[in-house]
GROMACS .gro file of C-alpha atoms in nm:
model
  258
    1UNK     CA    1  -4.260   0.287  -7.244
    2UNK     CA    2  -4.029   0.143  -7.546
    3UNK     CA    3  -4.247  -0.170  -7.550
    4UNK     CA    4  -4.536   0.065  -7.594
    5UNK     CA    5  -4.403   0.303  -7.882
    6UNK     CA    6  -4.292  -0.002  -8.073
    7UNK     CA    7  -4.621  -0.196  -8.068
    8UNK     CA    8  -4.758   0.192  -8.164
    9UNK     CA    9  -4.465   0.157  -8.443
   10UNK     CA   10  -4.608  -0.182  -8.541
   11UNK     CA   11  -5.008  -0.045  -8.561
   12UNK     CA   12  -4.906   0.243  -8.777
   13UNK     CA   13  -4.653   0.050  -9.003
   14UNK     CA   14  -4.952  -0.204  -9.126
   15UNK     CA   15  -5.203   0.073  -9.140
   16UNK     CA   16  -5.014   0.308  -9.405
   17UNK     CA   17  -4.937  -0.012  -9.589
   18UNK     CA   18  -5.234  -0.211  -9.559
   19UNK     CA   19  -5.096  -0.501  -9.493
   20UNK     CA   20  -5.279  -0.590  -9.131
   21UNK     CA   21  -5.300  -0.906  -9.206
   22UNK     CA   22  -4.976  -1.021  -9.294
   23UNK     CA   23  -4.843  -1.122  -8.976
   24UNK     CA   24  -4.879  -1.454  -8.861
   25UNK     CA   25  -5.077  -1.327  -8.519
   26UNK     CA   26  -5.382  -1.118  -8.426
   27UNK     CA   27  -5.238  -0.942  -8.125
   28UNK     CA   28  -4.983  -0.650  -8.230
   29UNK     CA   29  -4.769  -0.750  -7.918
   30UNK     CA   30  -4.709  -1.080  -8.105
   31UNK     CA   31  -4.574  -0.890  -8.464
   32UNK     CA   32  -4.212  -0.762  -8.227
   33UNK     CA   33  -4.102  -1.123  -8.256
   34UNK     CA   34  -3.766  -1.086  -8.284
   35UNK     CA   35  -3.788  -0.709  -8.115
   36UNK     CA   36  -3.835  -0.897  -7.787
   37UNK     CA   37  -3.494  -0.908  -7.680
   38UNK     CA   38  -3.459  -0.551  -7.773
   39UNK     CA   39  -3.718  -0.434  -7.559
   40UNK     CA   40  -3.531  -0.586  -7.231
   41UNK     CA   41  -3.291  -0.377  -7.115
   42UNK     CA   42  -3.148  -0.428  -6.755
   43UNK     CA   43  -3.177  -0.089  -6.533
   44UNK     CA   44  -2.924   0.005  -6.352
   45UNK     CA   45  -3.049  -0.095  -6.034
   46UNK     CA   46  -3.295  -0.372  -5.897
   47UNK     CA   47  -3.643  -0.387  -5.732
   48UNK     CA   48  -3.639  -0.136  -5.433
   49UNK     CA   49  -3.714  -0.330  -5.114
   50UNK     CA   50  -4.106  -0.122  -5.129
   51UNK     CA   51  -4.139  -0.268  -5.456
   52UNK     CA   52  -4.099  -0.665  -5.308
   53UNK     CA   53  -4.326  -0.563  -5.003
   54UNK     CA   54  -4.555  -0.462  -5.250
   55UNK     CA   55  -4.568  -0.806  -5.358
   56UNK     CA   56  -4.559  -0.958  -5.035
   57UNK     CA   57  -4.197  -1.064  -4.977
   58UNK     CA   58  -4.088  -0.889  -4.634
   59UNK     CA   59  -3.727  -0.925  -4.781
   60UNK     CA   60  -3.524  -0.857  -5.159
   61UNK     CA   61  -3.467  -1.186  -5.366
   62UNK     CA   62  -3.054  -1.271  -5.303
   63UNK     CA   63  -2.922  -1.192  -5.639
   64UNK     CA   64  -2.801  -1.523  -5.800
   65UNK     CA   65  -2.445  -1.598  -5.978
   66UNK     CA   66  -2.467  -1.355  -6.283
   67UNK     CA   67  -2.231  -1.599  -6.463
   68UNK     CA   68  -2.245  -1.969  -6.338
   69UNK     CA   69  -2.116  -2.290  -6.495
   70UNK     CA   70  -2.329  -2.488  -6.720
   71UNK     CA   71  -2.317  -2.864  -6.655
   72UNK     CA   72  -2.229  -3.076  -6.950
   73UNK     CA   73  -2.570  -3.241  -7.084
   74UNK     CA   74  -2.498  -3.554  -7.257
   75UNK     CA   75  -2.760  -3.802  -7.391
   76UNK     CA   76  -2.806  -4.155  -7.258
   77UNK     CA   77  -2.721  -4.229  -7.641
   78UNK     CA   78  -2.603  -4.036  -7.960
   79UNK     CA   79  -2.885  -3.879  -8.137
   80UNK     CA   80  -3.131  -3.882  -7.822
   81UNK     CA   81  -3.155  -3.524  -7.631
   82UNK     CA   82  -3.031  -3.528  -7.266
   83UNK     CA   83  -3.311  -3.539  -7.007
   84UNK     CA   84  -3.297  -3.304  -6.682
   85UNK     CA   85  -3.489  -3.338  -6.361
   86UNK     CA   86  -3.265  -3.134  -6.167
   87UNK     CA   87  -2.984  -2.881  -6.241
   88UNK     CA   88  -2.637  -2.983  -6.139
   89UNK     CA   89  -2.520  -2.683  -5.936
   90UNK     CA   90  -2.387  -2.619  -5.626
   91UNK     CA   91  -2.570  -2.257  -5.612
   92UNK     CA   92  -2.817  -2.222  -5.418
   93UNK     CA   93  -3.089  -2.158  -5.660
   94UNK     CA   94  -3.397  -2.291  -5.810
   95UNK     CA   95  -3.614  -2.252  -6.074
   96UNK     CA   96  -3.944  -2.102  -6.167
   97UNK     CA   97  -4.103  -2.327  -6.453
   98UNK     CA   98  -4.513  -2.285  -6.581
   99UNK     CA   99  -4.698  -2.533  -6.784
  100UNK     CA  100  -4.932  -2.538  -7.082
  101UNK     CA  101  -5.081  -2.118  -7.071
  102UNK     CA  102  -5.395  -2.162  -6.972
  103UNK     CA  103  -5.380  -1.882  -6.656
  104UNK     CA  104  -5.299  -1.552  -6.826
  105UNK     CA  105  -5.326  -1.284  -6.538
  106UNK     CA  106  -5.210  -0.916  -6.608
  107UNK     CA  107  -5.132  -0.897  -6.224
  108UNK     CA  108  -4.834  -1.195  -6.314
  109UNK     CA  109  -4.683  -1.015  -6.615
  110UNK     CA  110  -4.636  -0.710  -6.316
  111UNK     CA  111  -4.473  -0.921  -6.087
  112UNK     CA  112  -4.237  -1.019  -6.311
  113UNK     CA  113  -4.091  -0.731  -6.463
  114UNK     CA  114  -4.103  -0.544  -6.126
  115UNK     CA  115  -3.912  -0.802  -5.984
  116UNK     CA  116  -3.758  -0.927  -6.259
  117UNK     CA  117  -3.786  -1.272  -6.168
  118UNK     CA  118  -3.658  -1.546  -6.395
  119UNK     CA  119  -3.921  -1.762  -6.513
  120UNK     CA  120  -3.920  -2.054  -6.798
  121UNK     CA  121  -4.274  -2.086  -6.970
  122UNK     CA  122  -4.365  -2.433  -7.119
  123UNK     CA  123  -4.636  -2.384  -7.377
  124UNK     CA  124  -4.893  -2.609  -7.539
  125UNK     CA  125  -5.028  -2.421  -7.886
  126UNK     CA  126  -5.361  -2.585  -7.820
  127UNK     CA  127  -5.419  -2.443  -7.419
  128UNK     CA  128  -5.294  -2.099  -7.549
  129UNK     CA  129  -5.498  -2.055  -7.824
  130UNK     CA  130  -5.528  -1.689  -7.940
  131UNK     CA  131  -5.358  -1.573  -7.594
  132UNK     CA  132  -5.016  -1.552  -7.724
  133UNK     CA  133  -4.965  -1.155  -7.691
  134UNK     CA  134  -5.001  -1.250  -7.320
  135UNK     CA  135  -4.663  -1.472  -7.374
  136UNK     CA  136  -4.533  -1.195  -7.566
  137UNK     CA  137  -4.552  -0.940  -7.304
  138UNK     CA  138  -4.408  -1.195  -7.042
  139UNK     CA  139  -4.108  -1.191  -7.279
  140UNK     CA  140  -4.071  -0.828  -7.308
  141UNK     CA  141  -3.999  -0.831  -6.968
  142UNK     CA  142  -3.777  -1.109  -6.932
  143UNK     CA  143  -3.944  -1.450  -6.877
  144UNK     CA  144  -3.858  -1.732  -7.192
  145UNK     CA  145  -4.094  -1.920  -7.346
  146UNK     CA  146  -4.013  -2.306  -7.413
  147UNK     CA  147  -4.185  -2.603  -7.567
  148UNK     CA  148  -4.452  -2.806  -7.459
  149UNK     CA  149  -4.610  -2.947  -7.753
  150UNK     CA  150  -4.851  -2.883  -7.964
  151UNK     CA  151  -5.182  -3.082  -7.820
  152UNK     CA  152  -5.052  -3.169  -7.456
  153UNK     CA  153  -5.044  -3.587  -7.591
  154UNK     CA  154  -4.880  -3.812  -7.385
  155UNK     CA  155  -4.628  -3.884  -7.572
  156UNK     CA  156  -4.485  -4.208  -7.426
  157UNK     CA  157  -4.590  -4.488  -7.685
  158UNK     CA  158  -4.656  -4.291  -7.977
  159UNK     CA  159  -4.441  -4.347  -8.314
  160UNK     CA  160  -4.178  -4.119  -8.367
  161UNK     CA  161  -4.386  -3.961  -8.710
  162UNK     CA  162  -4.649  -3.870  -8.395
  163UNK     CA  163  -4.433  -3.772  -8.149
  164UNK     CA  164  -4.215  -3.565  -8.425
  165UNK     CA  165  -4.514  -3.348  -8.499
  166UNK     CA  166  -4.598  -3.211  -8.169
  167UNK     CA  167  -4.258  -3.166  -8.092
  168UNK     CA  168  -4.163  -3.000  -8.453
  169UNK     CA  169  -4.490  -2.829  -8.478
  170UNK     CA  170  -4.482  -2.650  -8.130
  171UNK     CA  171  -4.099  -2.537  -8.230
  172UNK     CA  172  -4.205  -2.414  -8.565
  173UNK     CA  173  -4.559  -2.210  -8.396
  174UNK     CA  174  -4.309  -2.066  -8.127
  175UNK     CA  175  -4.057  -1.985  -8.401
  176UNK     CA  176  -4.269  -1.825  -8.577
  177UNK     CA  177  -4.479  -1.624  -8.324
  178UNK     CA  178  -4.159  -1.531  -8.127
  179UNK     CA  179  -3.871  -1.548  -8.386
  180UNK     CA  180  -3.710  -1.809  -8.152
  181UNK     CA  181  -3.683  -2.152  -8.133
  182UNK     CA  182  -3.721  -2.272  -7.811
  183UNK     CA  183  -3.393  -2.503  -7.678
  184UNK     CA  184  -3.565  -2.676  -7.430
  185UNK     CA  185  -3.859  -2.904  -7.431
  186UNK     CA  186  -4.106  -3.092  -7.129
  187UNK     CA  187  -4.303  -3.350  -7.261
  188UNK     CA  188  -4.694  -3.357  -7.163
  189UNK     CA  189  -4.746  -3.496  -6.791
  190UNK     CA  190  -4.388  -3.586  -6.786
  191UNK     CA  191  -4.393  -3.906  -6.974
  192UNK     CA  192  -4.133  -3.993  -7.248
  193UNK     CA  193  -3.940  -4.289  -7.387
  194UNK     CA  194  -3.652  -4.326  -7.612
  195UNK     CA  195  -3.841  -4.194  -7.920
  196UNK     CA  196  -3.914  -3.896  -7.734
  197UNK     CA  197  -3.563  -3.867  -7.708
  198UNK     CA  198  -3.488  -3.920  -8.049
  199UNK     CA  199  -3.754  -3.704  -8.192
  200UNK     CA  200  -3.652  -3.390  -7.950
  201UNK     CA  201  -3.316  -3.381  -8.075
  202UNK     CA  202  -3.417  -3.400  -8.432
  203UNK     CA  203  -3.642  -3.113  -8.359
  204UNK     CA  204  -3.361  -2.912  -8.223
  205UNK     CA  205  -3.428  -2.986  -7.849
  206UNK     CA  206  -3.113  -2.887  -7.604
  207UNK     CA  207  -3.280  -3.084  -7.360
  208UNK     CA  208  -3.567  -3.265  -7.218
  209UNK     CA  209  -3.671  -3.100  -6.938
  210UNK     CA  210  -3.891  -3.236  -6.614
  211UNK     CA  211  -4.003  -3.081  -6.294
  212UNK     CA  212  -4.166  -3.131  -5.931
  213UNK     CA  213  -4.401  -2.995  -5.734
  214UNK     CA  214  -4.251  -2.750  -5.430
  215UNK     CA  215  -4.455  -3.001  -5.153
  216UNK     CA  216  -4.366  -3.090  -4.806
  217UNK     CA  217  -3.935  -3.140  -4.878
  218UNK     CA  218  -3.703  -2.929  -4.850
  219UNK     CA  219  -3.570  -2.757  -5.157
  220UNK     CA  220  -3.265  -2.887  -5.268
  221UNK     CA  221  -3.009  -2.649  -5.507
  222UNK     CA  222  -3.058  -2.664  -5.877
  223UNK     CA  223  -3.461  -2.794  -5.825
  224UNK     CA  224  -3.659  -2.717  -6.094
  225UNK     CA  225  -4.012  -2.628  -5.952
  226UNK     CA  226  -4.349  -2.668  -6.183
  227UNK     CA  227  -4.756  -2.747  -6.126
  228UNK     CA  228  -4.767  -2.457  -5.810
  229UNK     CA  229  -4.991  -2.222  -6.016
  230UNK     CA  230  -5.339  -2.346  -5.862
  231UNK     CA  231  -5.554  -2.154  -5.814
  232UNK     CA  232  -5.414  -1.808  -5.897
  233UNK     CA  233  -5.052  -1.785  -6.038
  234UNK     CA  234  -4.964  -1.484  -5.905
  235UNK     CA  235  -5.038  -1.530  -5.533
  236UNK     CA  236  -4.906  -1.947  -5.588
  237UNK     CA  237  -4.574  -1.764  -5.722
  238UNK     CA  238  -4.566  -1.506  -5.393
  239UNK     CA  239  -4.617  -1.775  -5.155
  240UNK     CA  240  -4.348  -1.993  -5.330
  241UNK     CA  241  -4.094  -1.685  -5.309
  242UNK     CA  242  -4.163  -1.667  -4.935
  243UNK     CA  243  -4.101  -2.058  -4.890
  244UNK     CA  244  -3.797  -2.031  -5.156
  245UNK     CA  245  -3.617  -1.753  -4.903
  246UNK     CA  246  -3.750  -1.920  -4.596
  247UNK     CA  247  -3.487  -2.196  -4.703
  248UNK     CA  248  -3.207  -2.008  -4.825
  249UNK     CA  249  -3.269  -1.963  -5.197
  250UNK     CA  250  -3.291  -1.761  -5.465
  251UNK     CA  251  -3.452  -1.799  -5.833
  252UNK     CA  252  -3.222  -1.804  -6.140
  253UNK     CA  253  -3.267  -1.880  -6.485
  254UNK     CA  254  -3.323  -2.201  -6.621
  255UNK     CA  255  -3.133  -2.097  -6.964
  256UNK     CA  256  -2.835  -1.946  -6.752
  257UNK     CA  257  -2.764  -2.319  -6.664
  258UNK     CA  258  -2.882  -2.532  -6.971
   0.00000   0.00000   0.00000
């Protein structure tokens, strides 16, 4: 209901002053920028075991550590950002990570604030296009949006003016449309060299950070999971939850532990 009055706040604002088109986006979801973190509040209590039958979980989602300890992230160099292909933890958690925004179903942004599951989105400016105040609502209700370049190049190869500029420029669009700049960064089909390195750190980059695909292995604590959302996000996600407690895990937040 607060997310509501304040995009109703935001509409009437630029009508008495005329100024509609002085934000940088289209959607009035996207104009809260900074009032995204405002707009999350944690309730007193969590999902109500109806509410994760509802989506298919017979079971709650274990809680995971509220305060855990953040491995030290050190690059293989000074000046290049750290790269991460797994989390460092003893928990027994994983991590929910989406690629590029091209799948931007309503029925997602539901699951996630009912459950209040902790998800990372990696976005690509050119695969979102003018579907940001999607990514904006995800945020309102908890998920973070990181970097994933501007065009989706593979970066690998490229000089570091190239690579620079879709690393830069995505942090910059996402600054801008968000009033954050994103901390962590996954590079286009996972491929990277040391310029990569070098140019994520310049851009501000925490760290560099790679994924794999939930197939037939066993989940291992502090795996960070990506490329499940085929063919429908949502029910991908569900089936993934079912596996993830099947195993004896629980999802926690990527930026809790980088």
């Amino acid at each position: 209901m607060r997310a509501r009055a304040l995009v109703a706040g935001a509409l009437t604002a630029a009508l008495l002053t005329g100024c509609t088109g002085c934000a940088q986006s289209v959607d009035p979801i996207e104009r809260l920028g900074k009032k995204a973190a405002e707009v999350r509040r944690s309730r007193p209590n969590g999902p109500t075991p109806a509410t994760y039958r509802h989506w298919g979980l017979p079971t709650p989602l274990a809680a995971p550590p509220q305060q855990p300890a953040r491995p030290a992230l050190r690059g293989a160099a000074p000046g290049l950002a750290p790269v991460v292909d797994r989390v460092p933890t003893r928990d027994k958690v994983v991590f929910l990570t989406y690629d590029d925004g091209a799948e931007r179903d309503p029925r997602f942004v539901d699951m996630v604030r009912e459950l209040r599951l902790p998800v990372s989105m990696f976005l690509t400016d050119s695969v979102v296009g003018p579907g940001y105040g999607h990514f904006a609502q995800l945020r309102t209700v908890g998920a973070s949006v990181q970097n994933h370049t501007l065009h989706h190049a593979s970066l690998r190869g490229l000089p570091y003016a190239g690579q620079r500029a879709e690393i830069c420029g995505q942090q910059e669009k996402l600054k801008a449309r968000f009033g954050v700049r994103p901390r962590l960064f996954r590079p286009p089909y996972g491929t990277y060299d040391t310029t990569t390195l070098h140019a994520a750190a310049d851009c501000g980059v925490a760290a560099v950070v790679l994924g794999r695909e939930p197939d037939a292995h066993r989940l291992r604590p502090g795996d960070i999971l990506s490329g499940f959302e085929e063919p429908n996000l949502t029910e991908a996600t569900v089936r993934l939850l079912r596996r993830i407690q099947a195993e004896g895990f629980t999802p926690a937040r990527l930026e809790n532990y980088l």
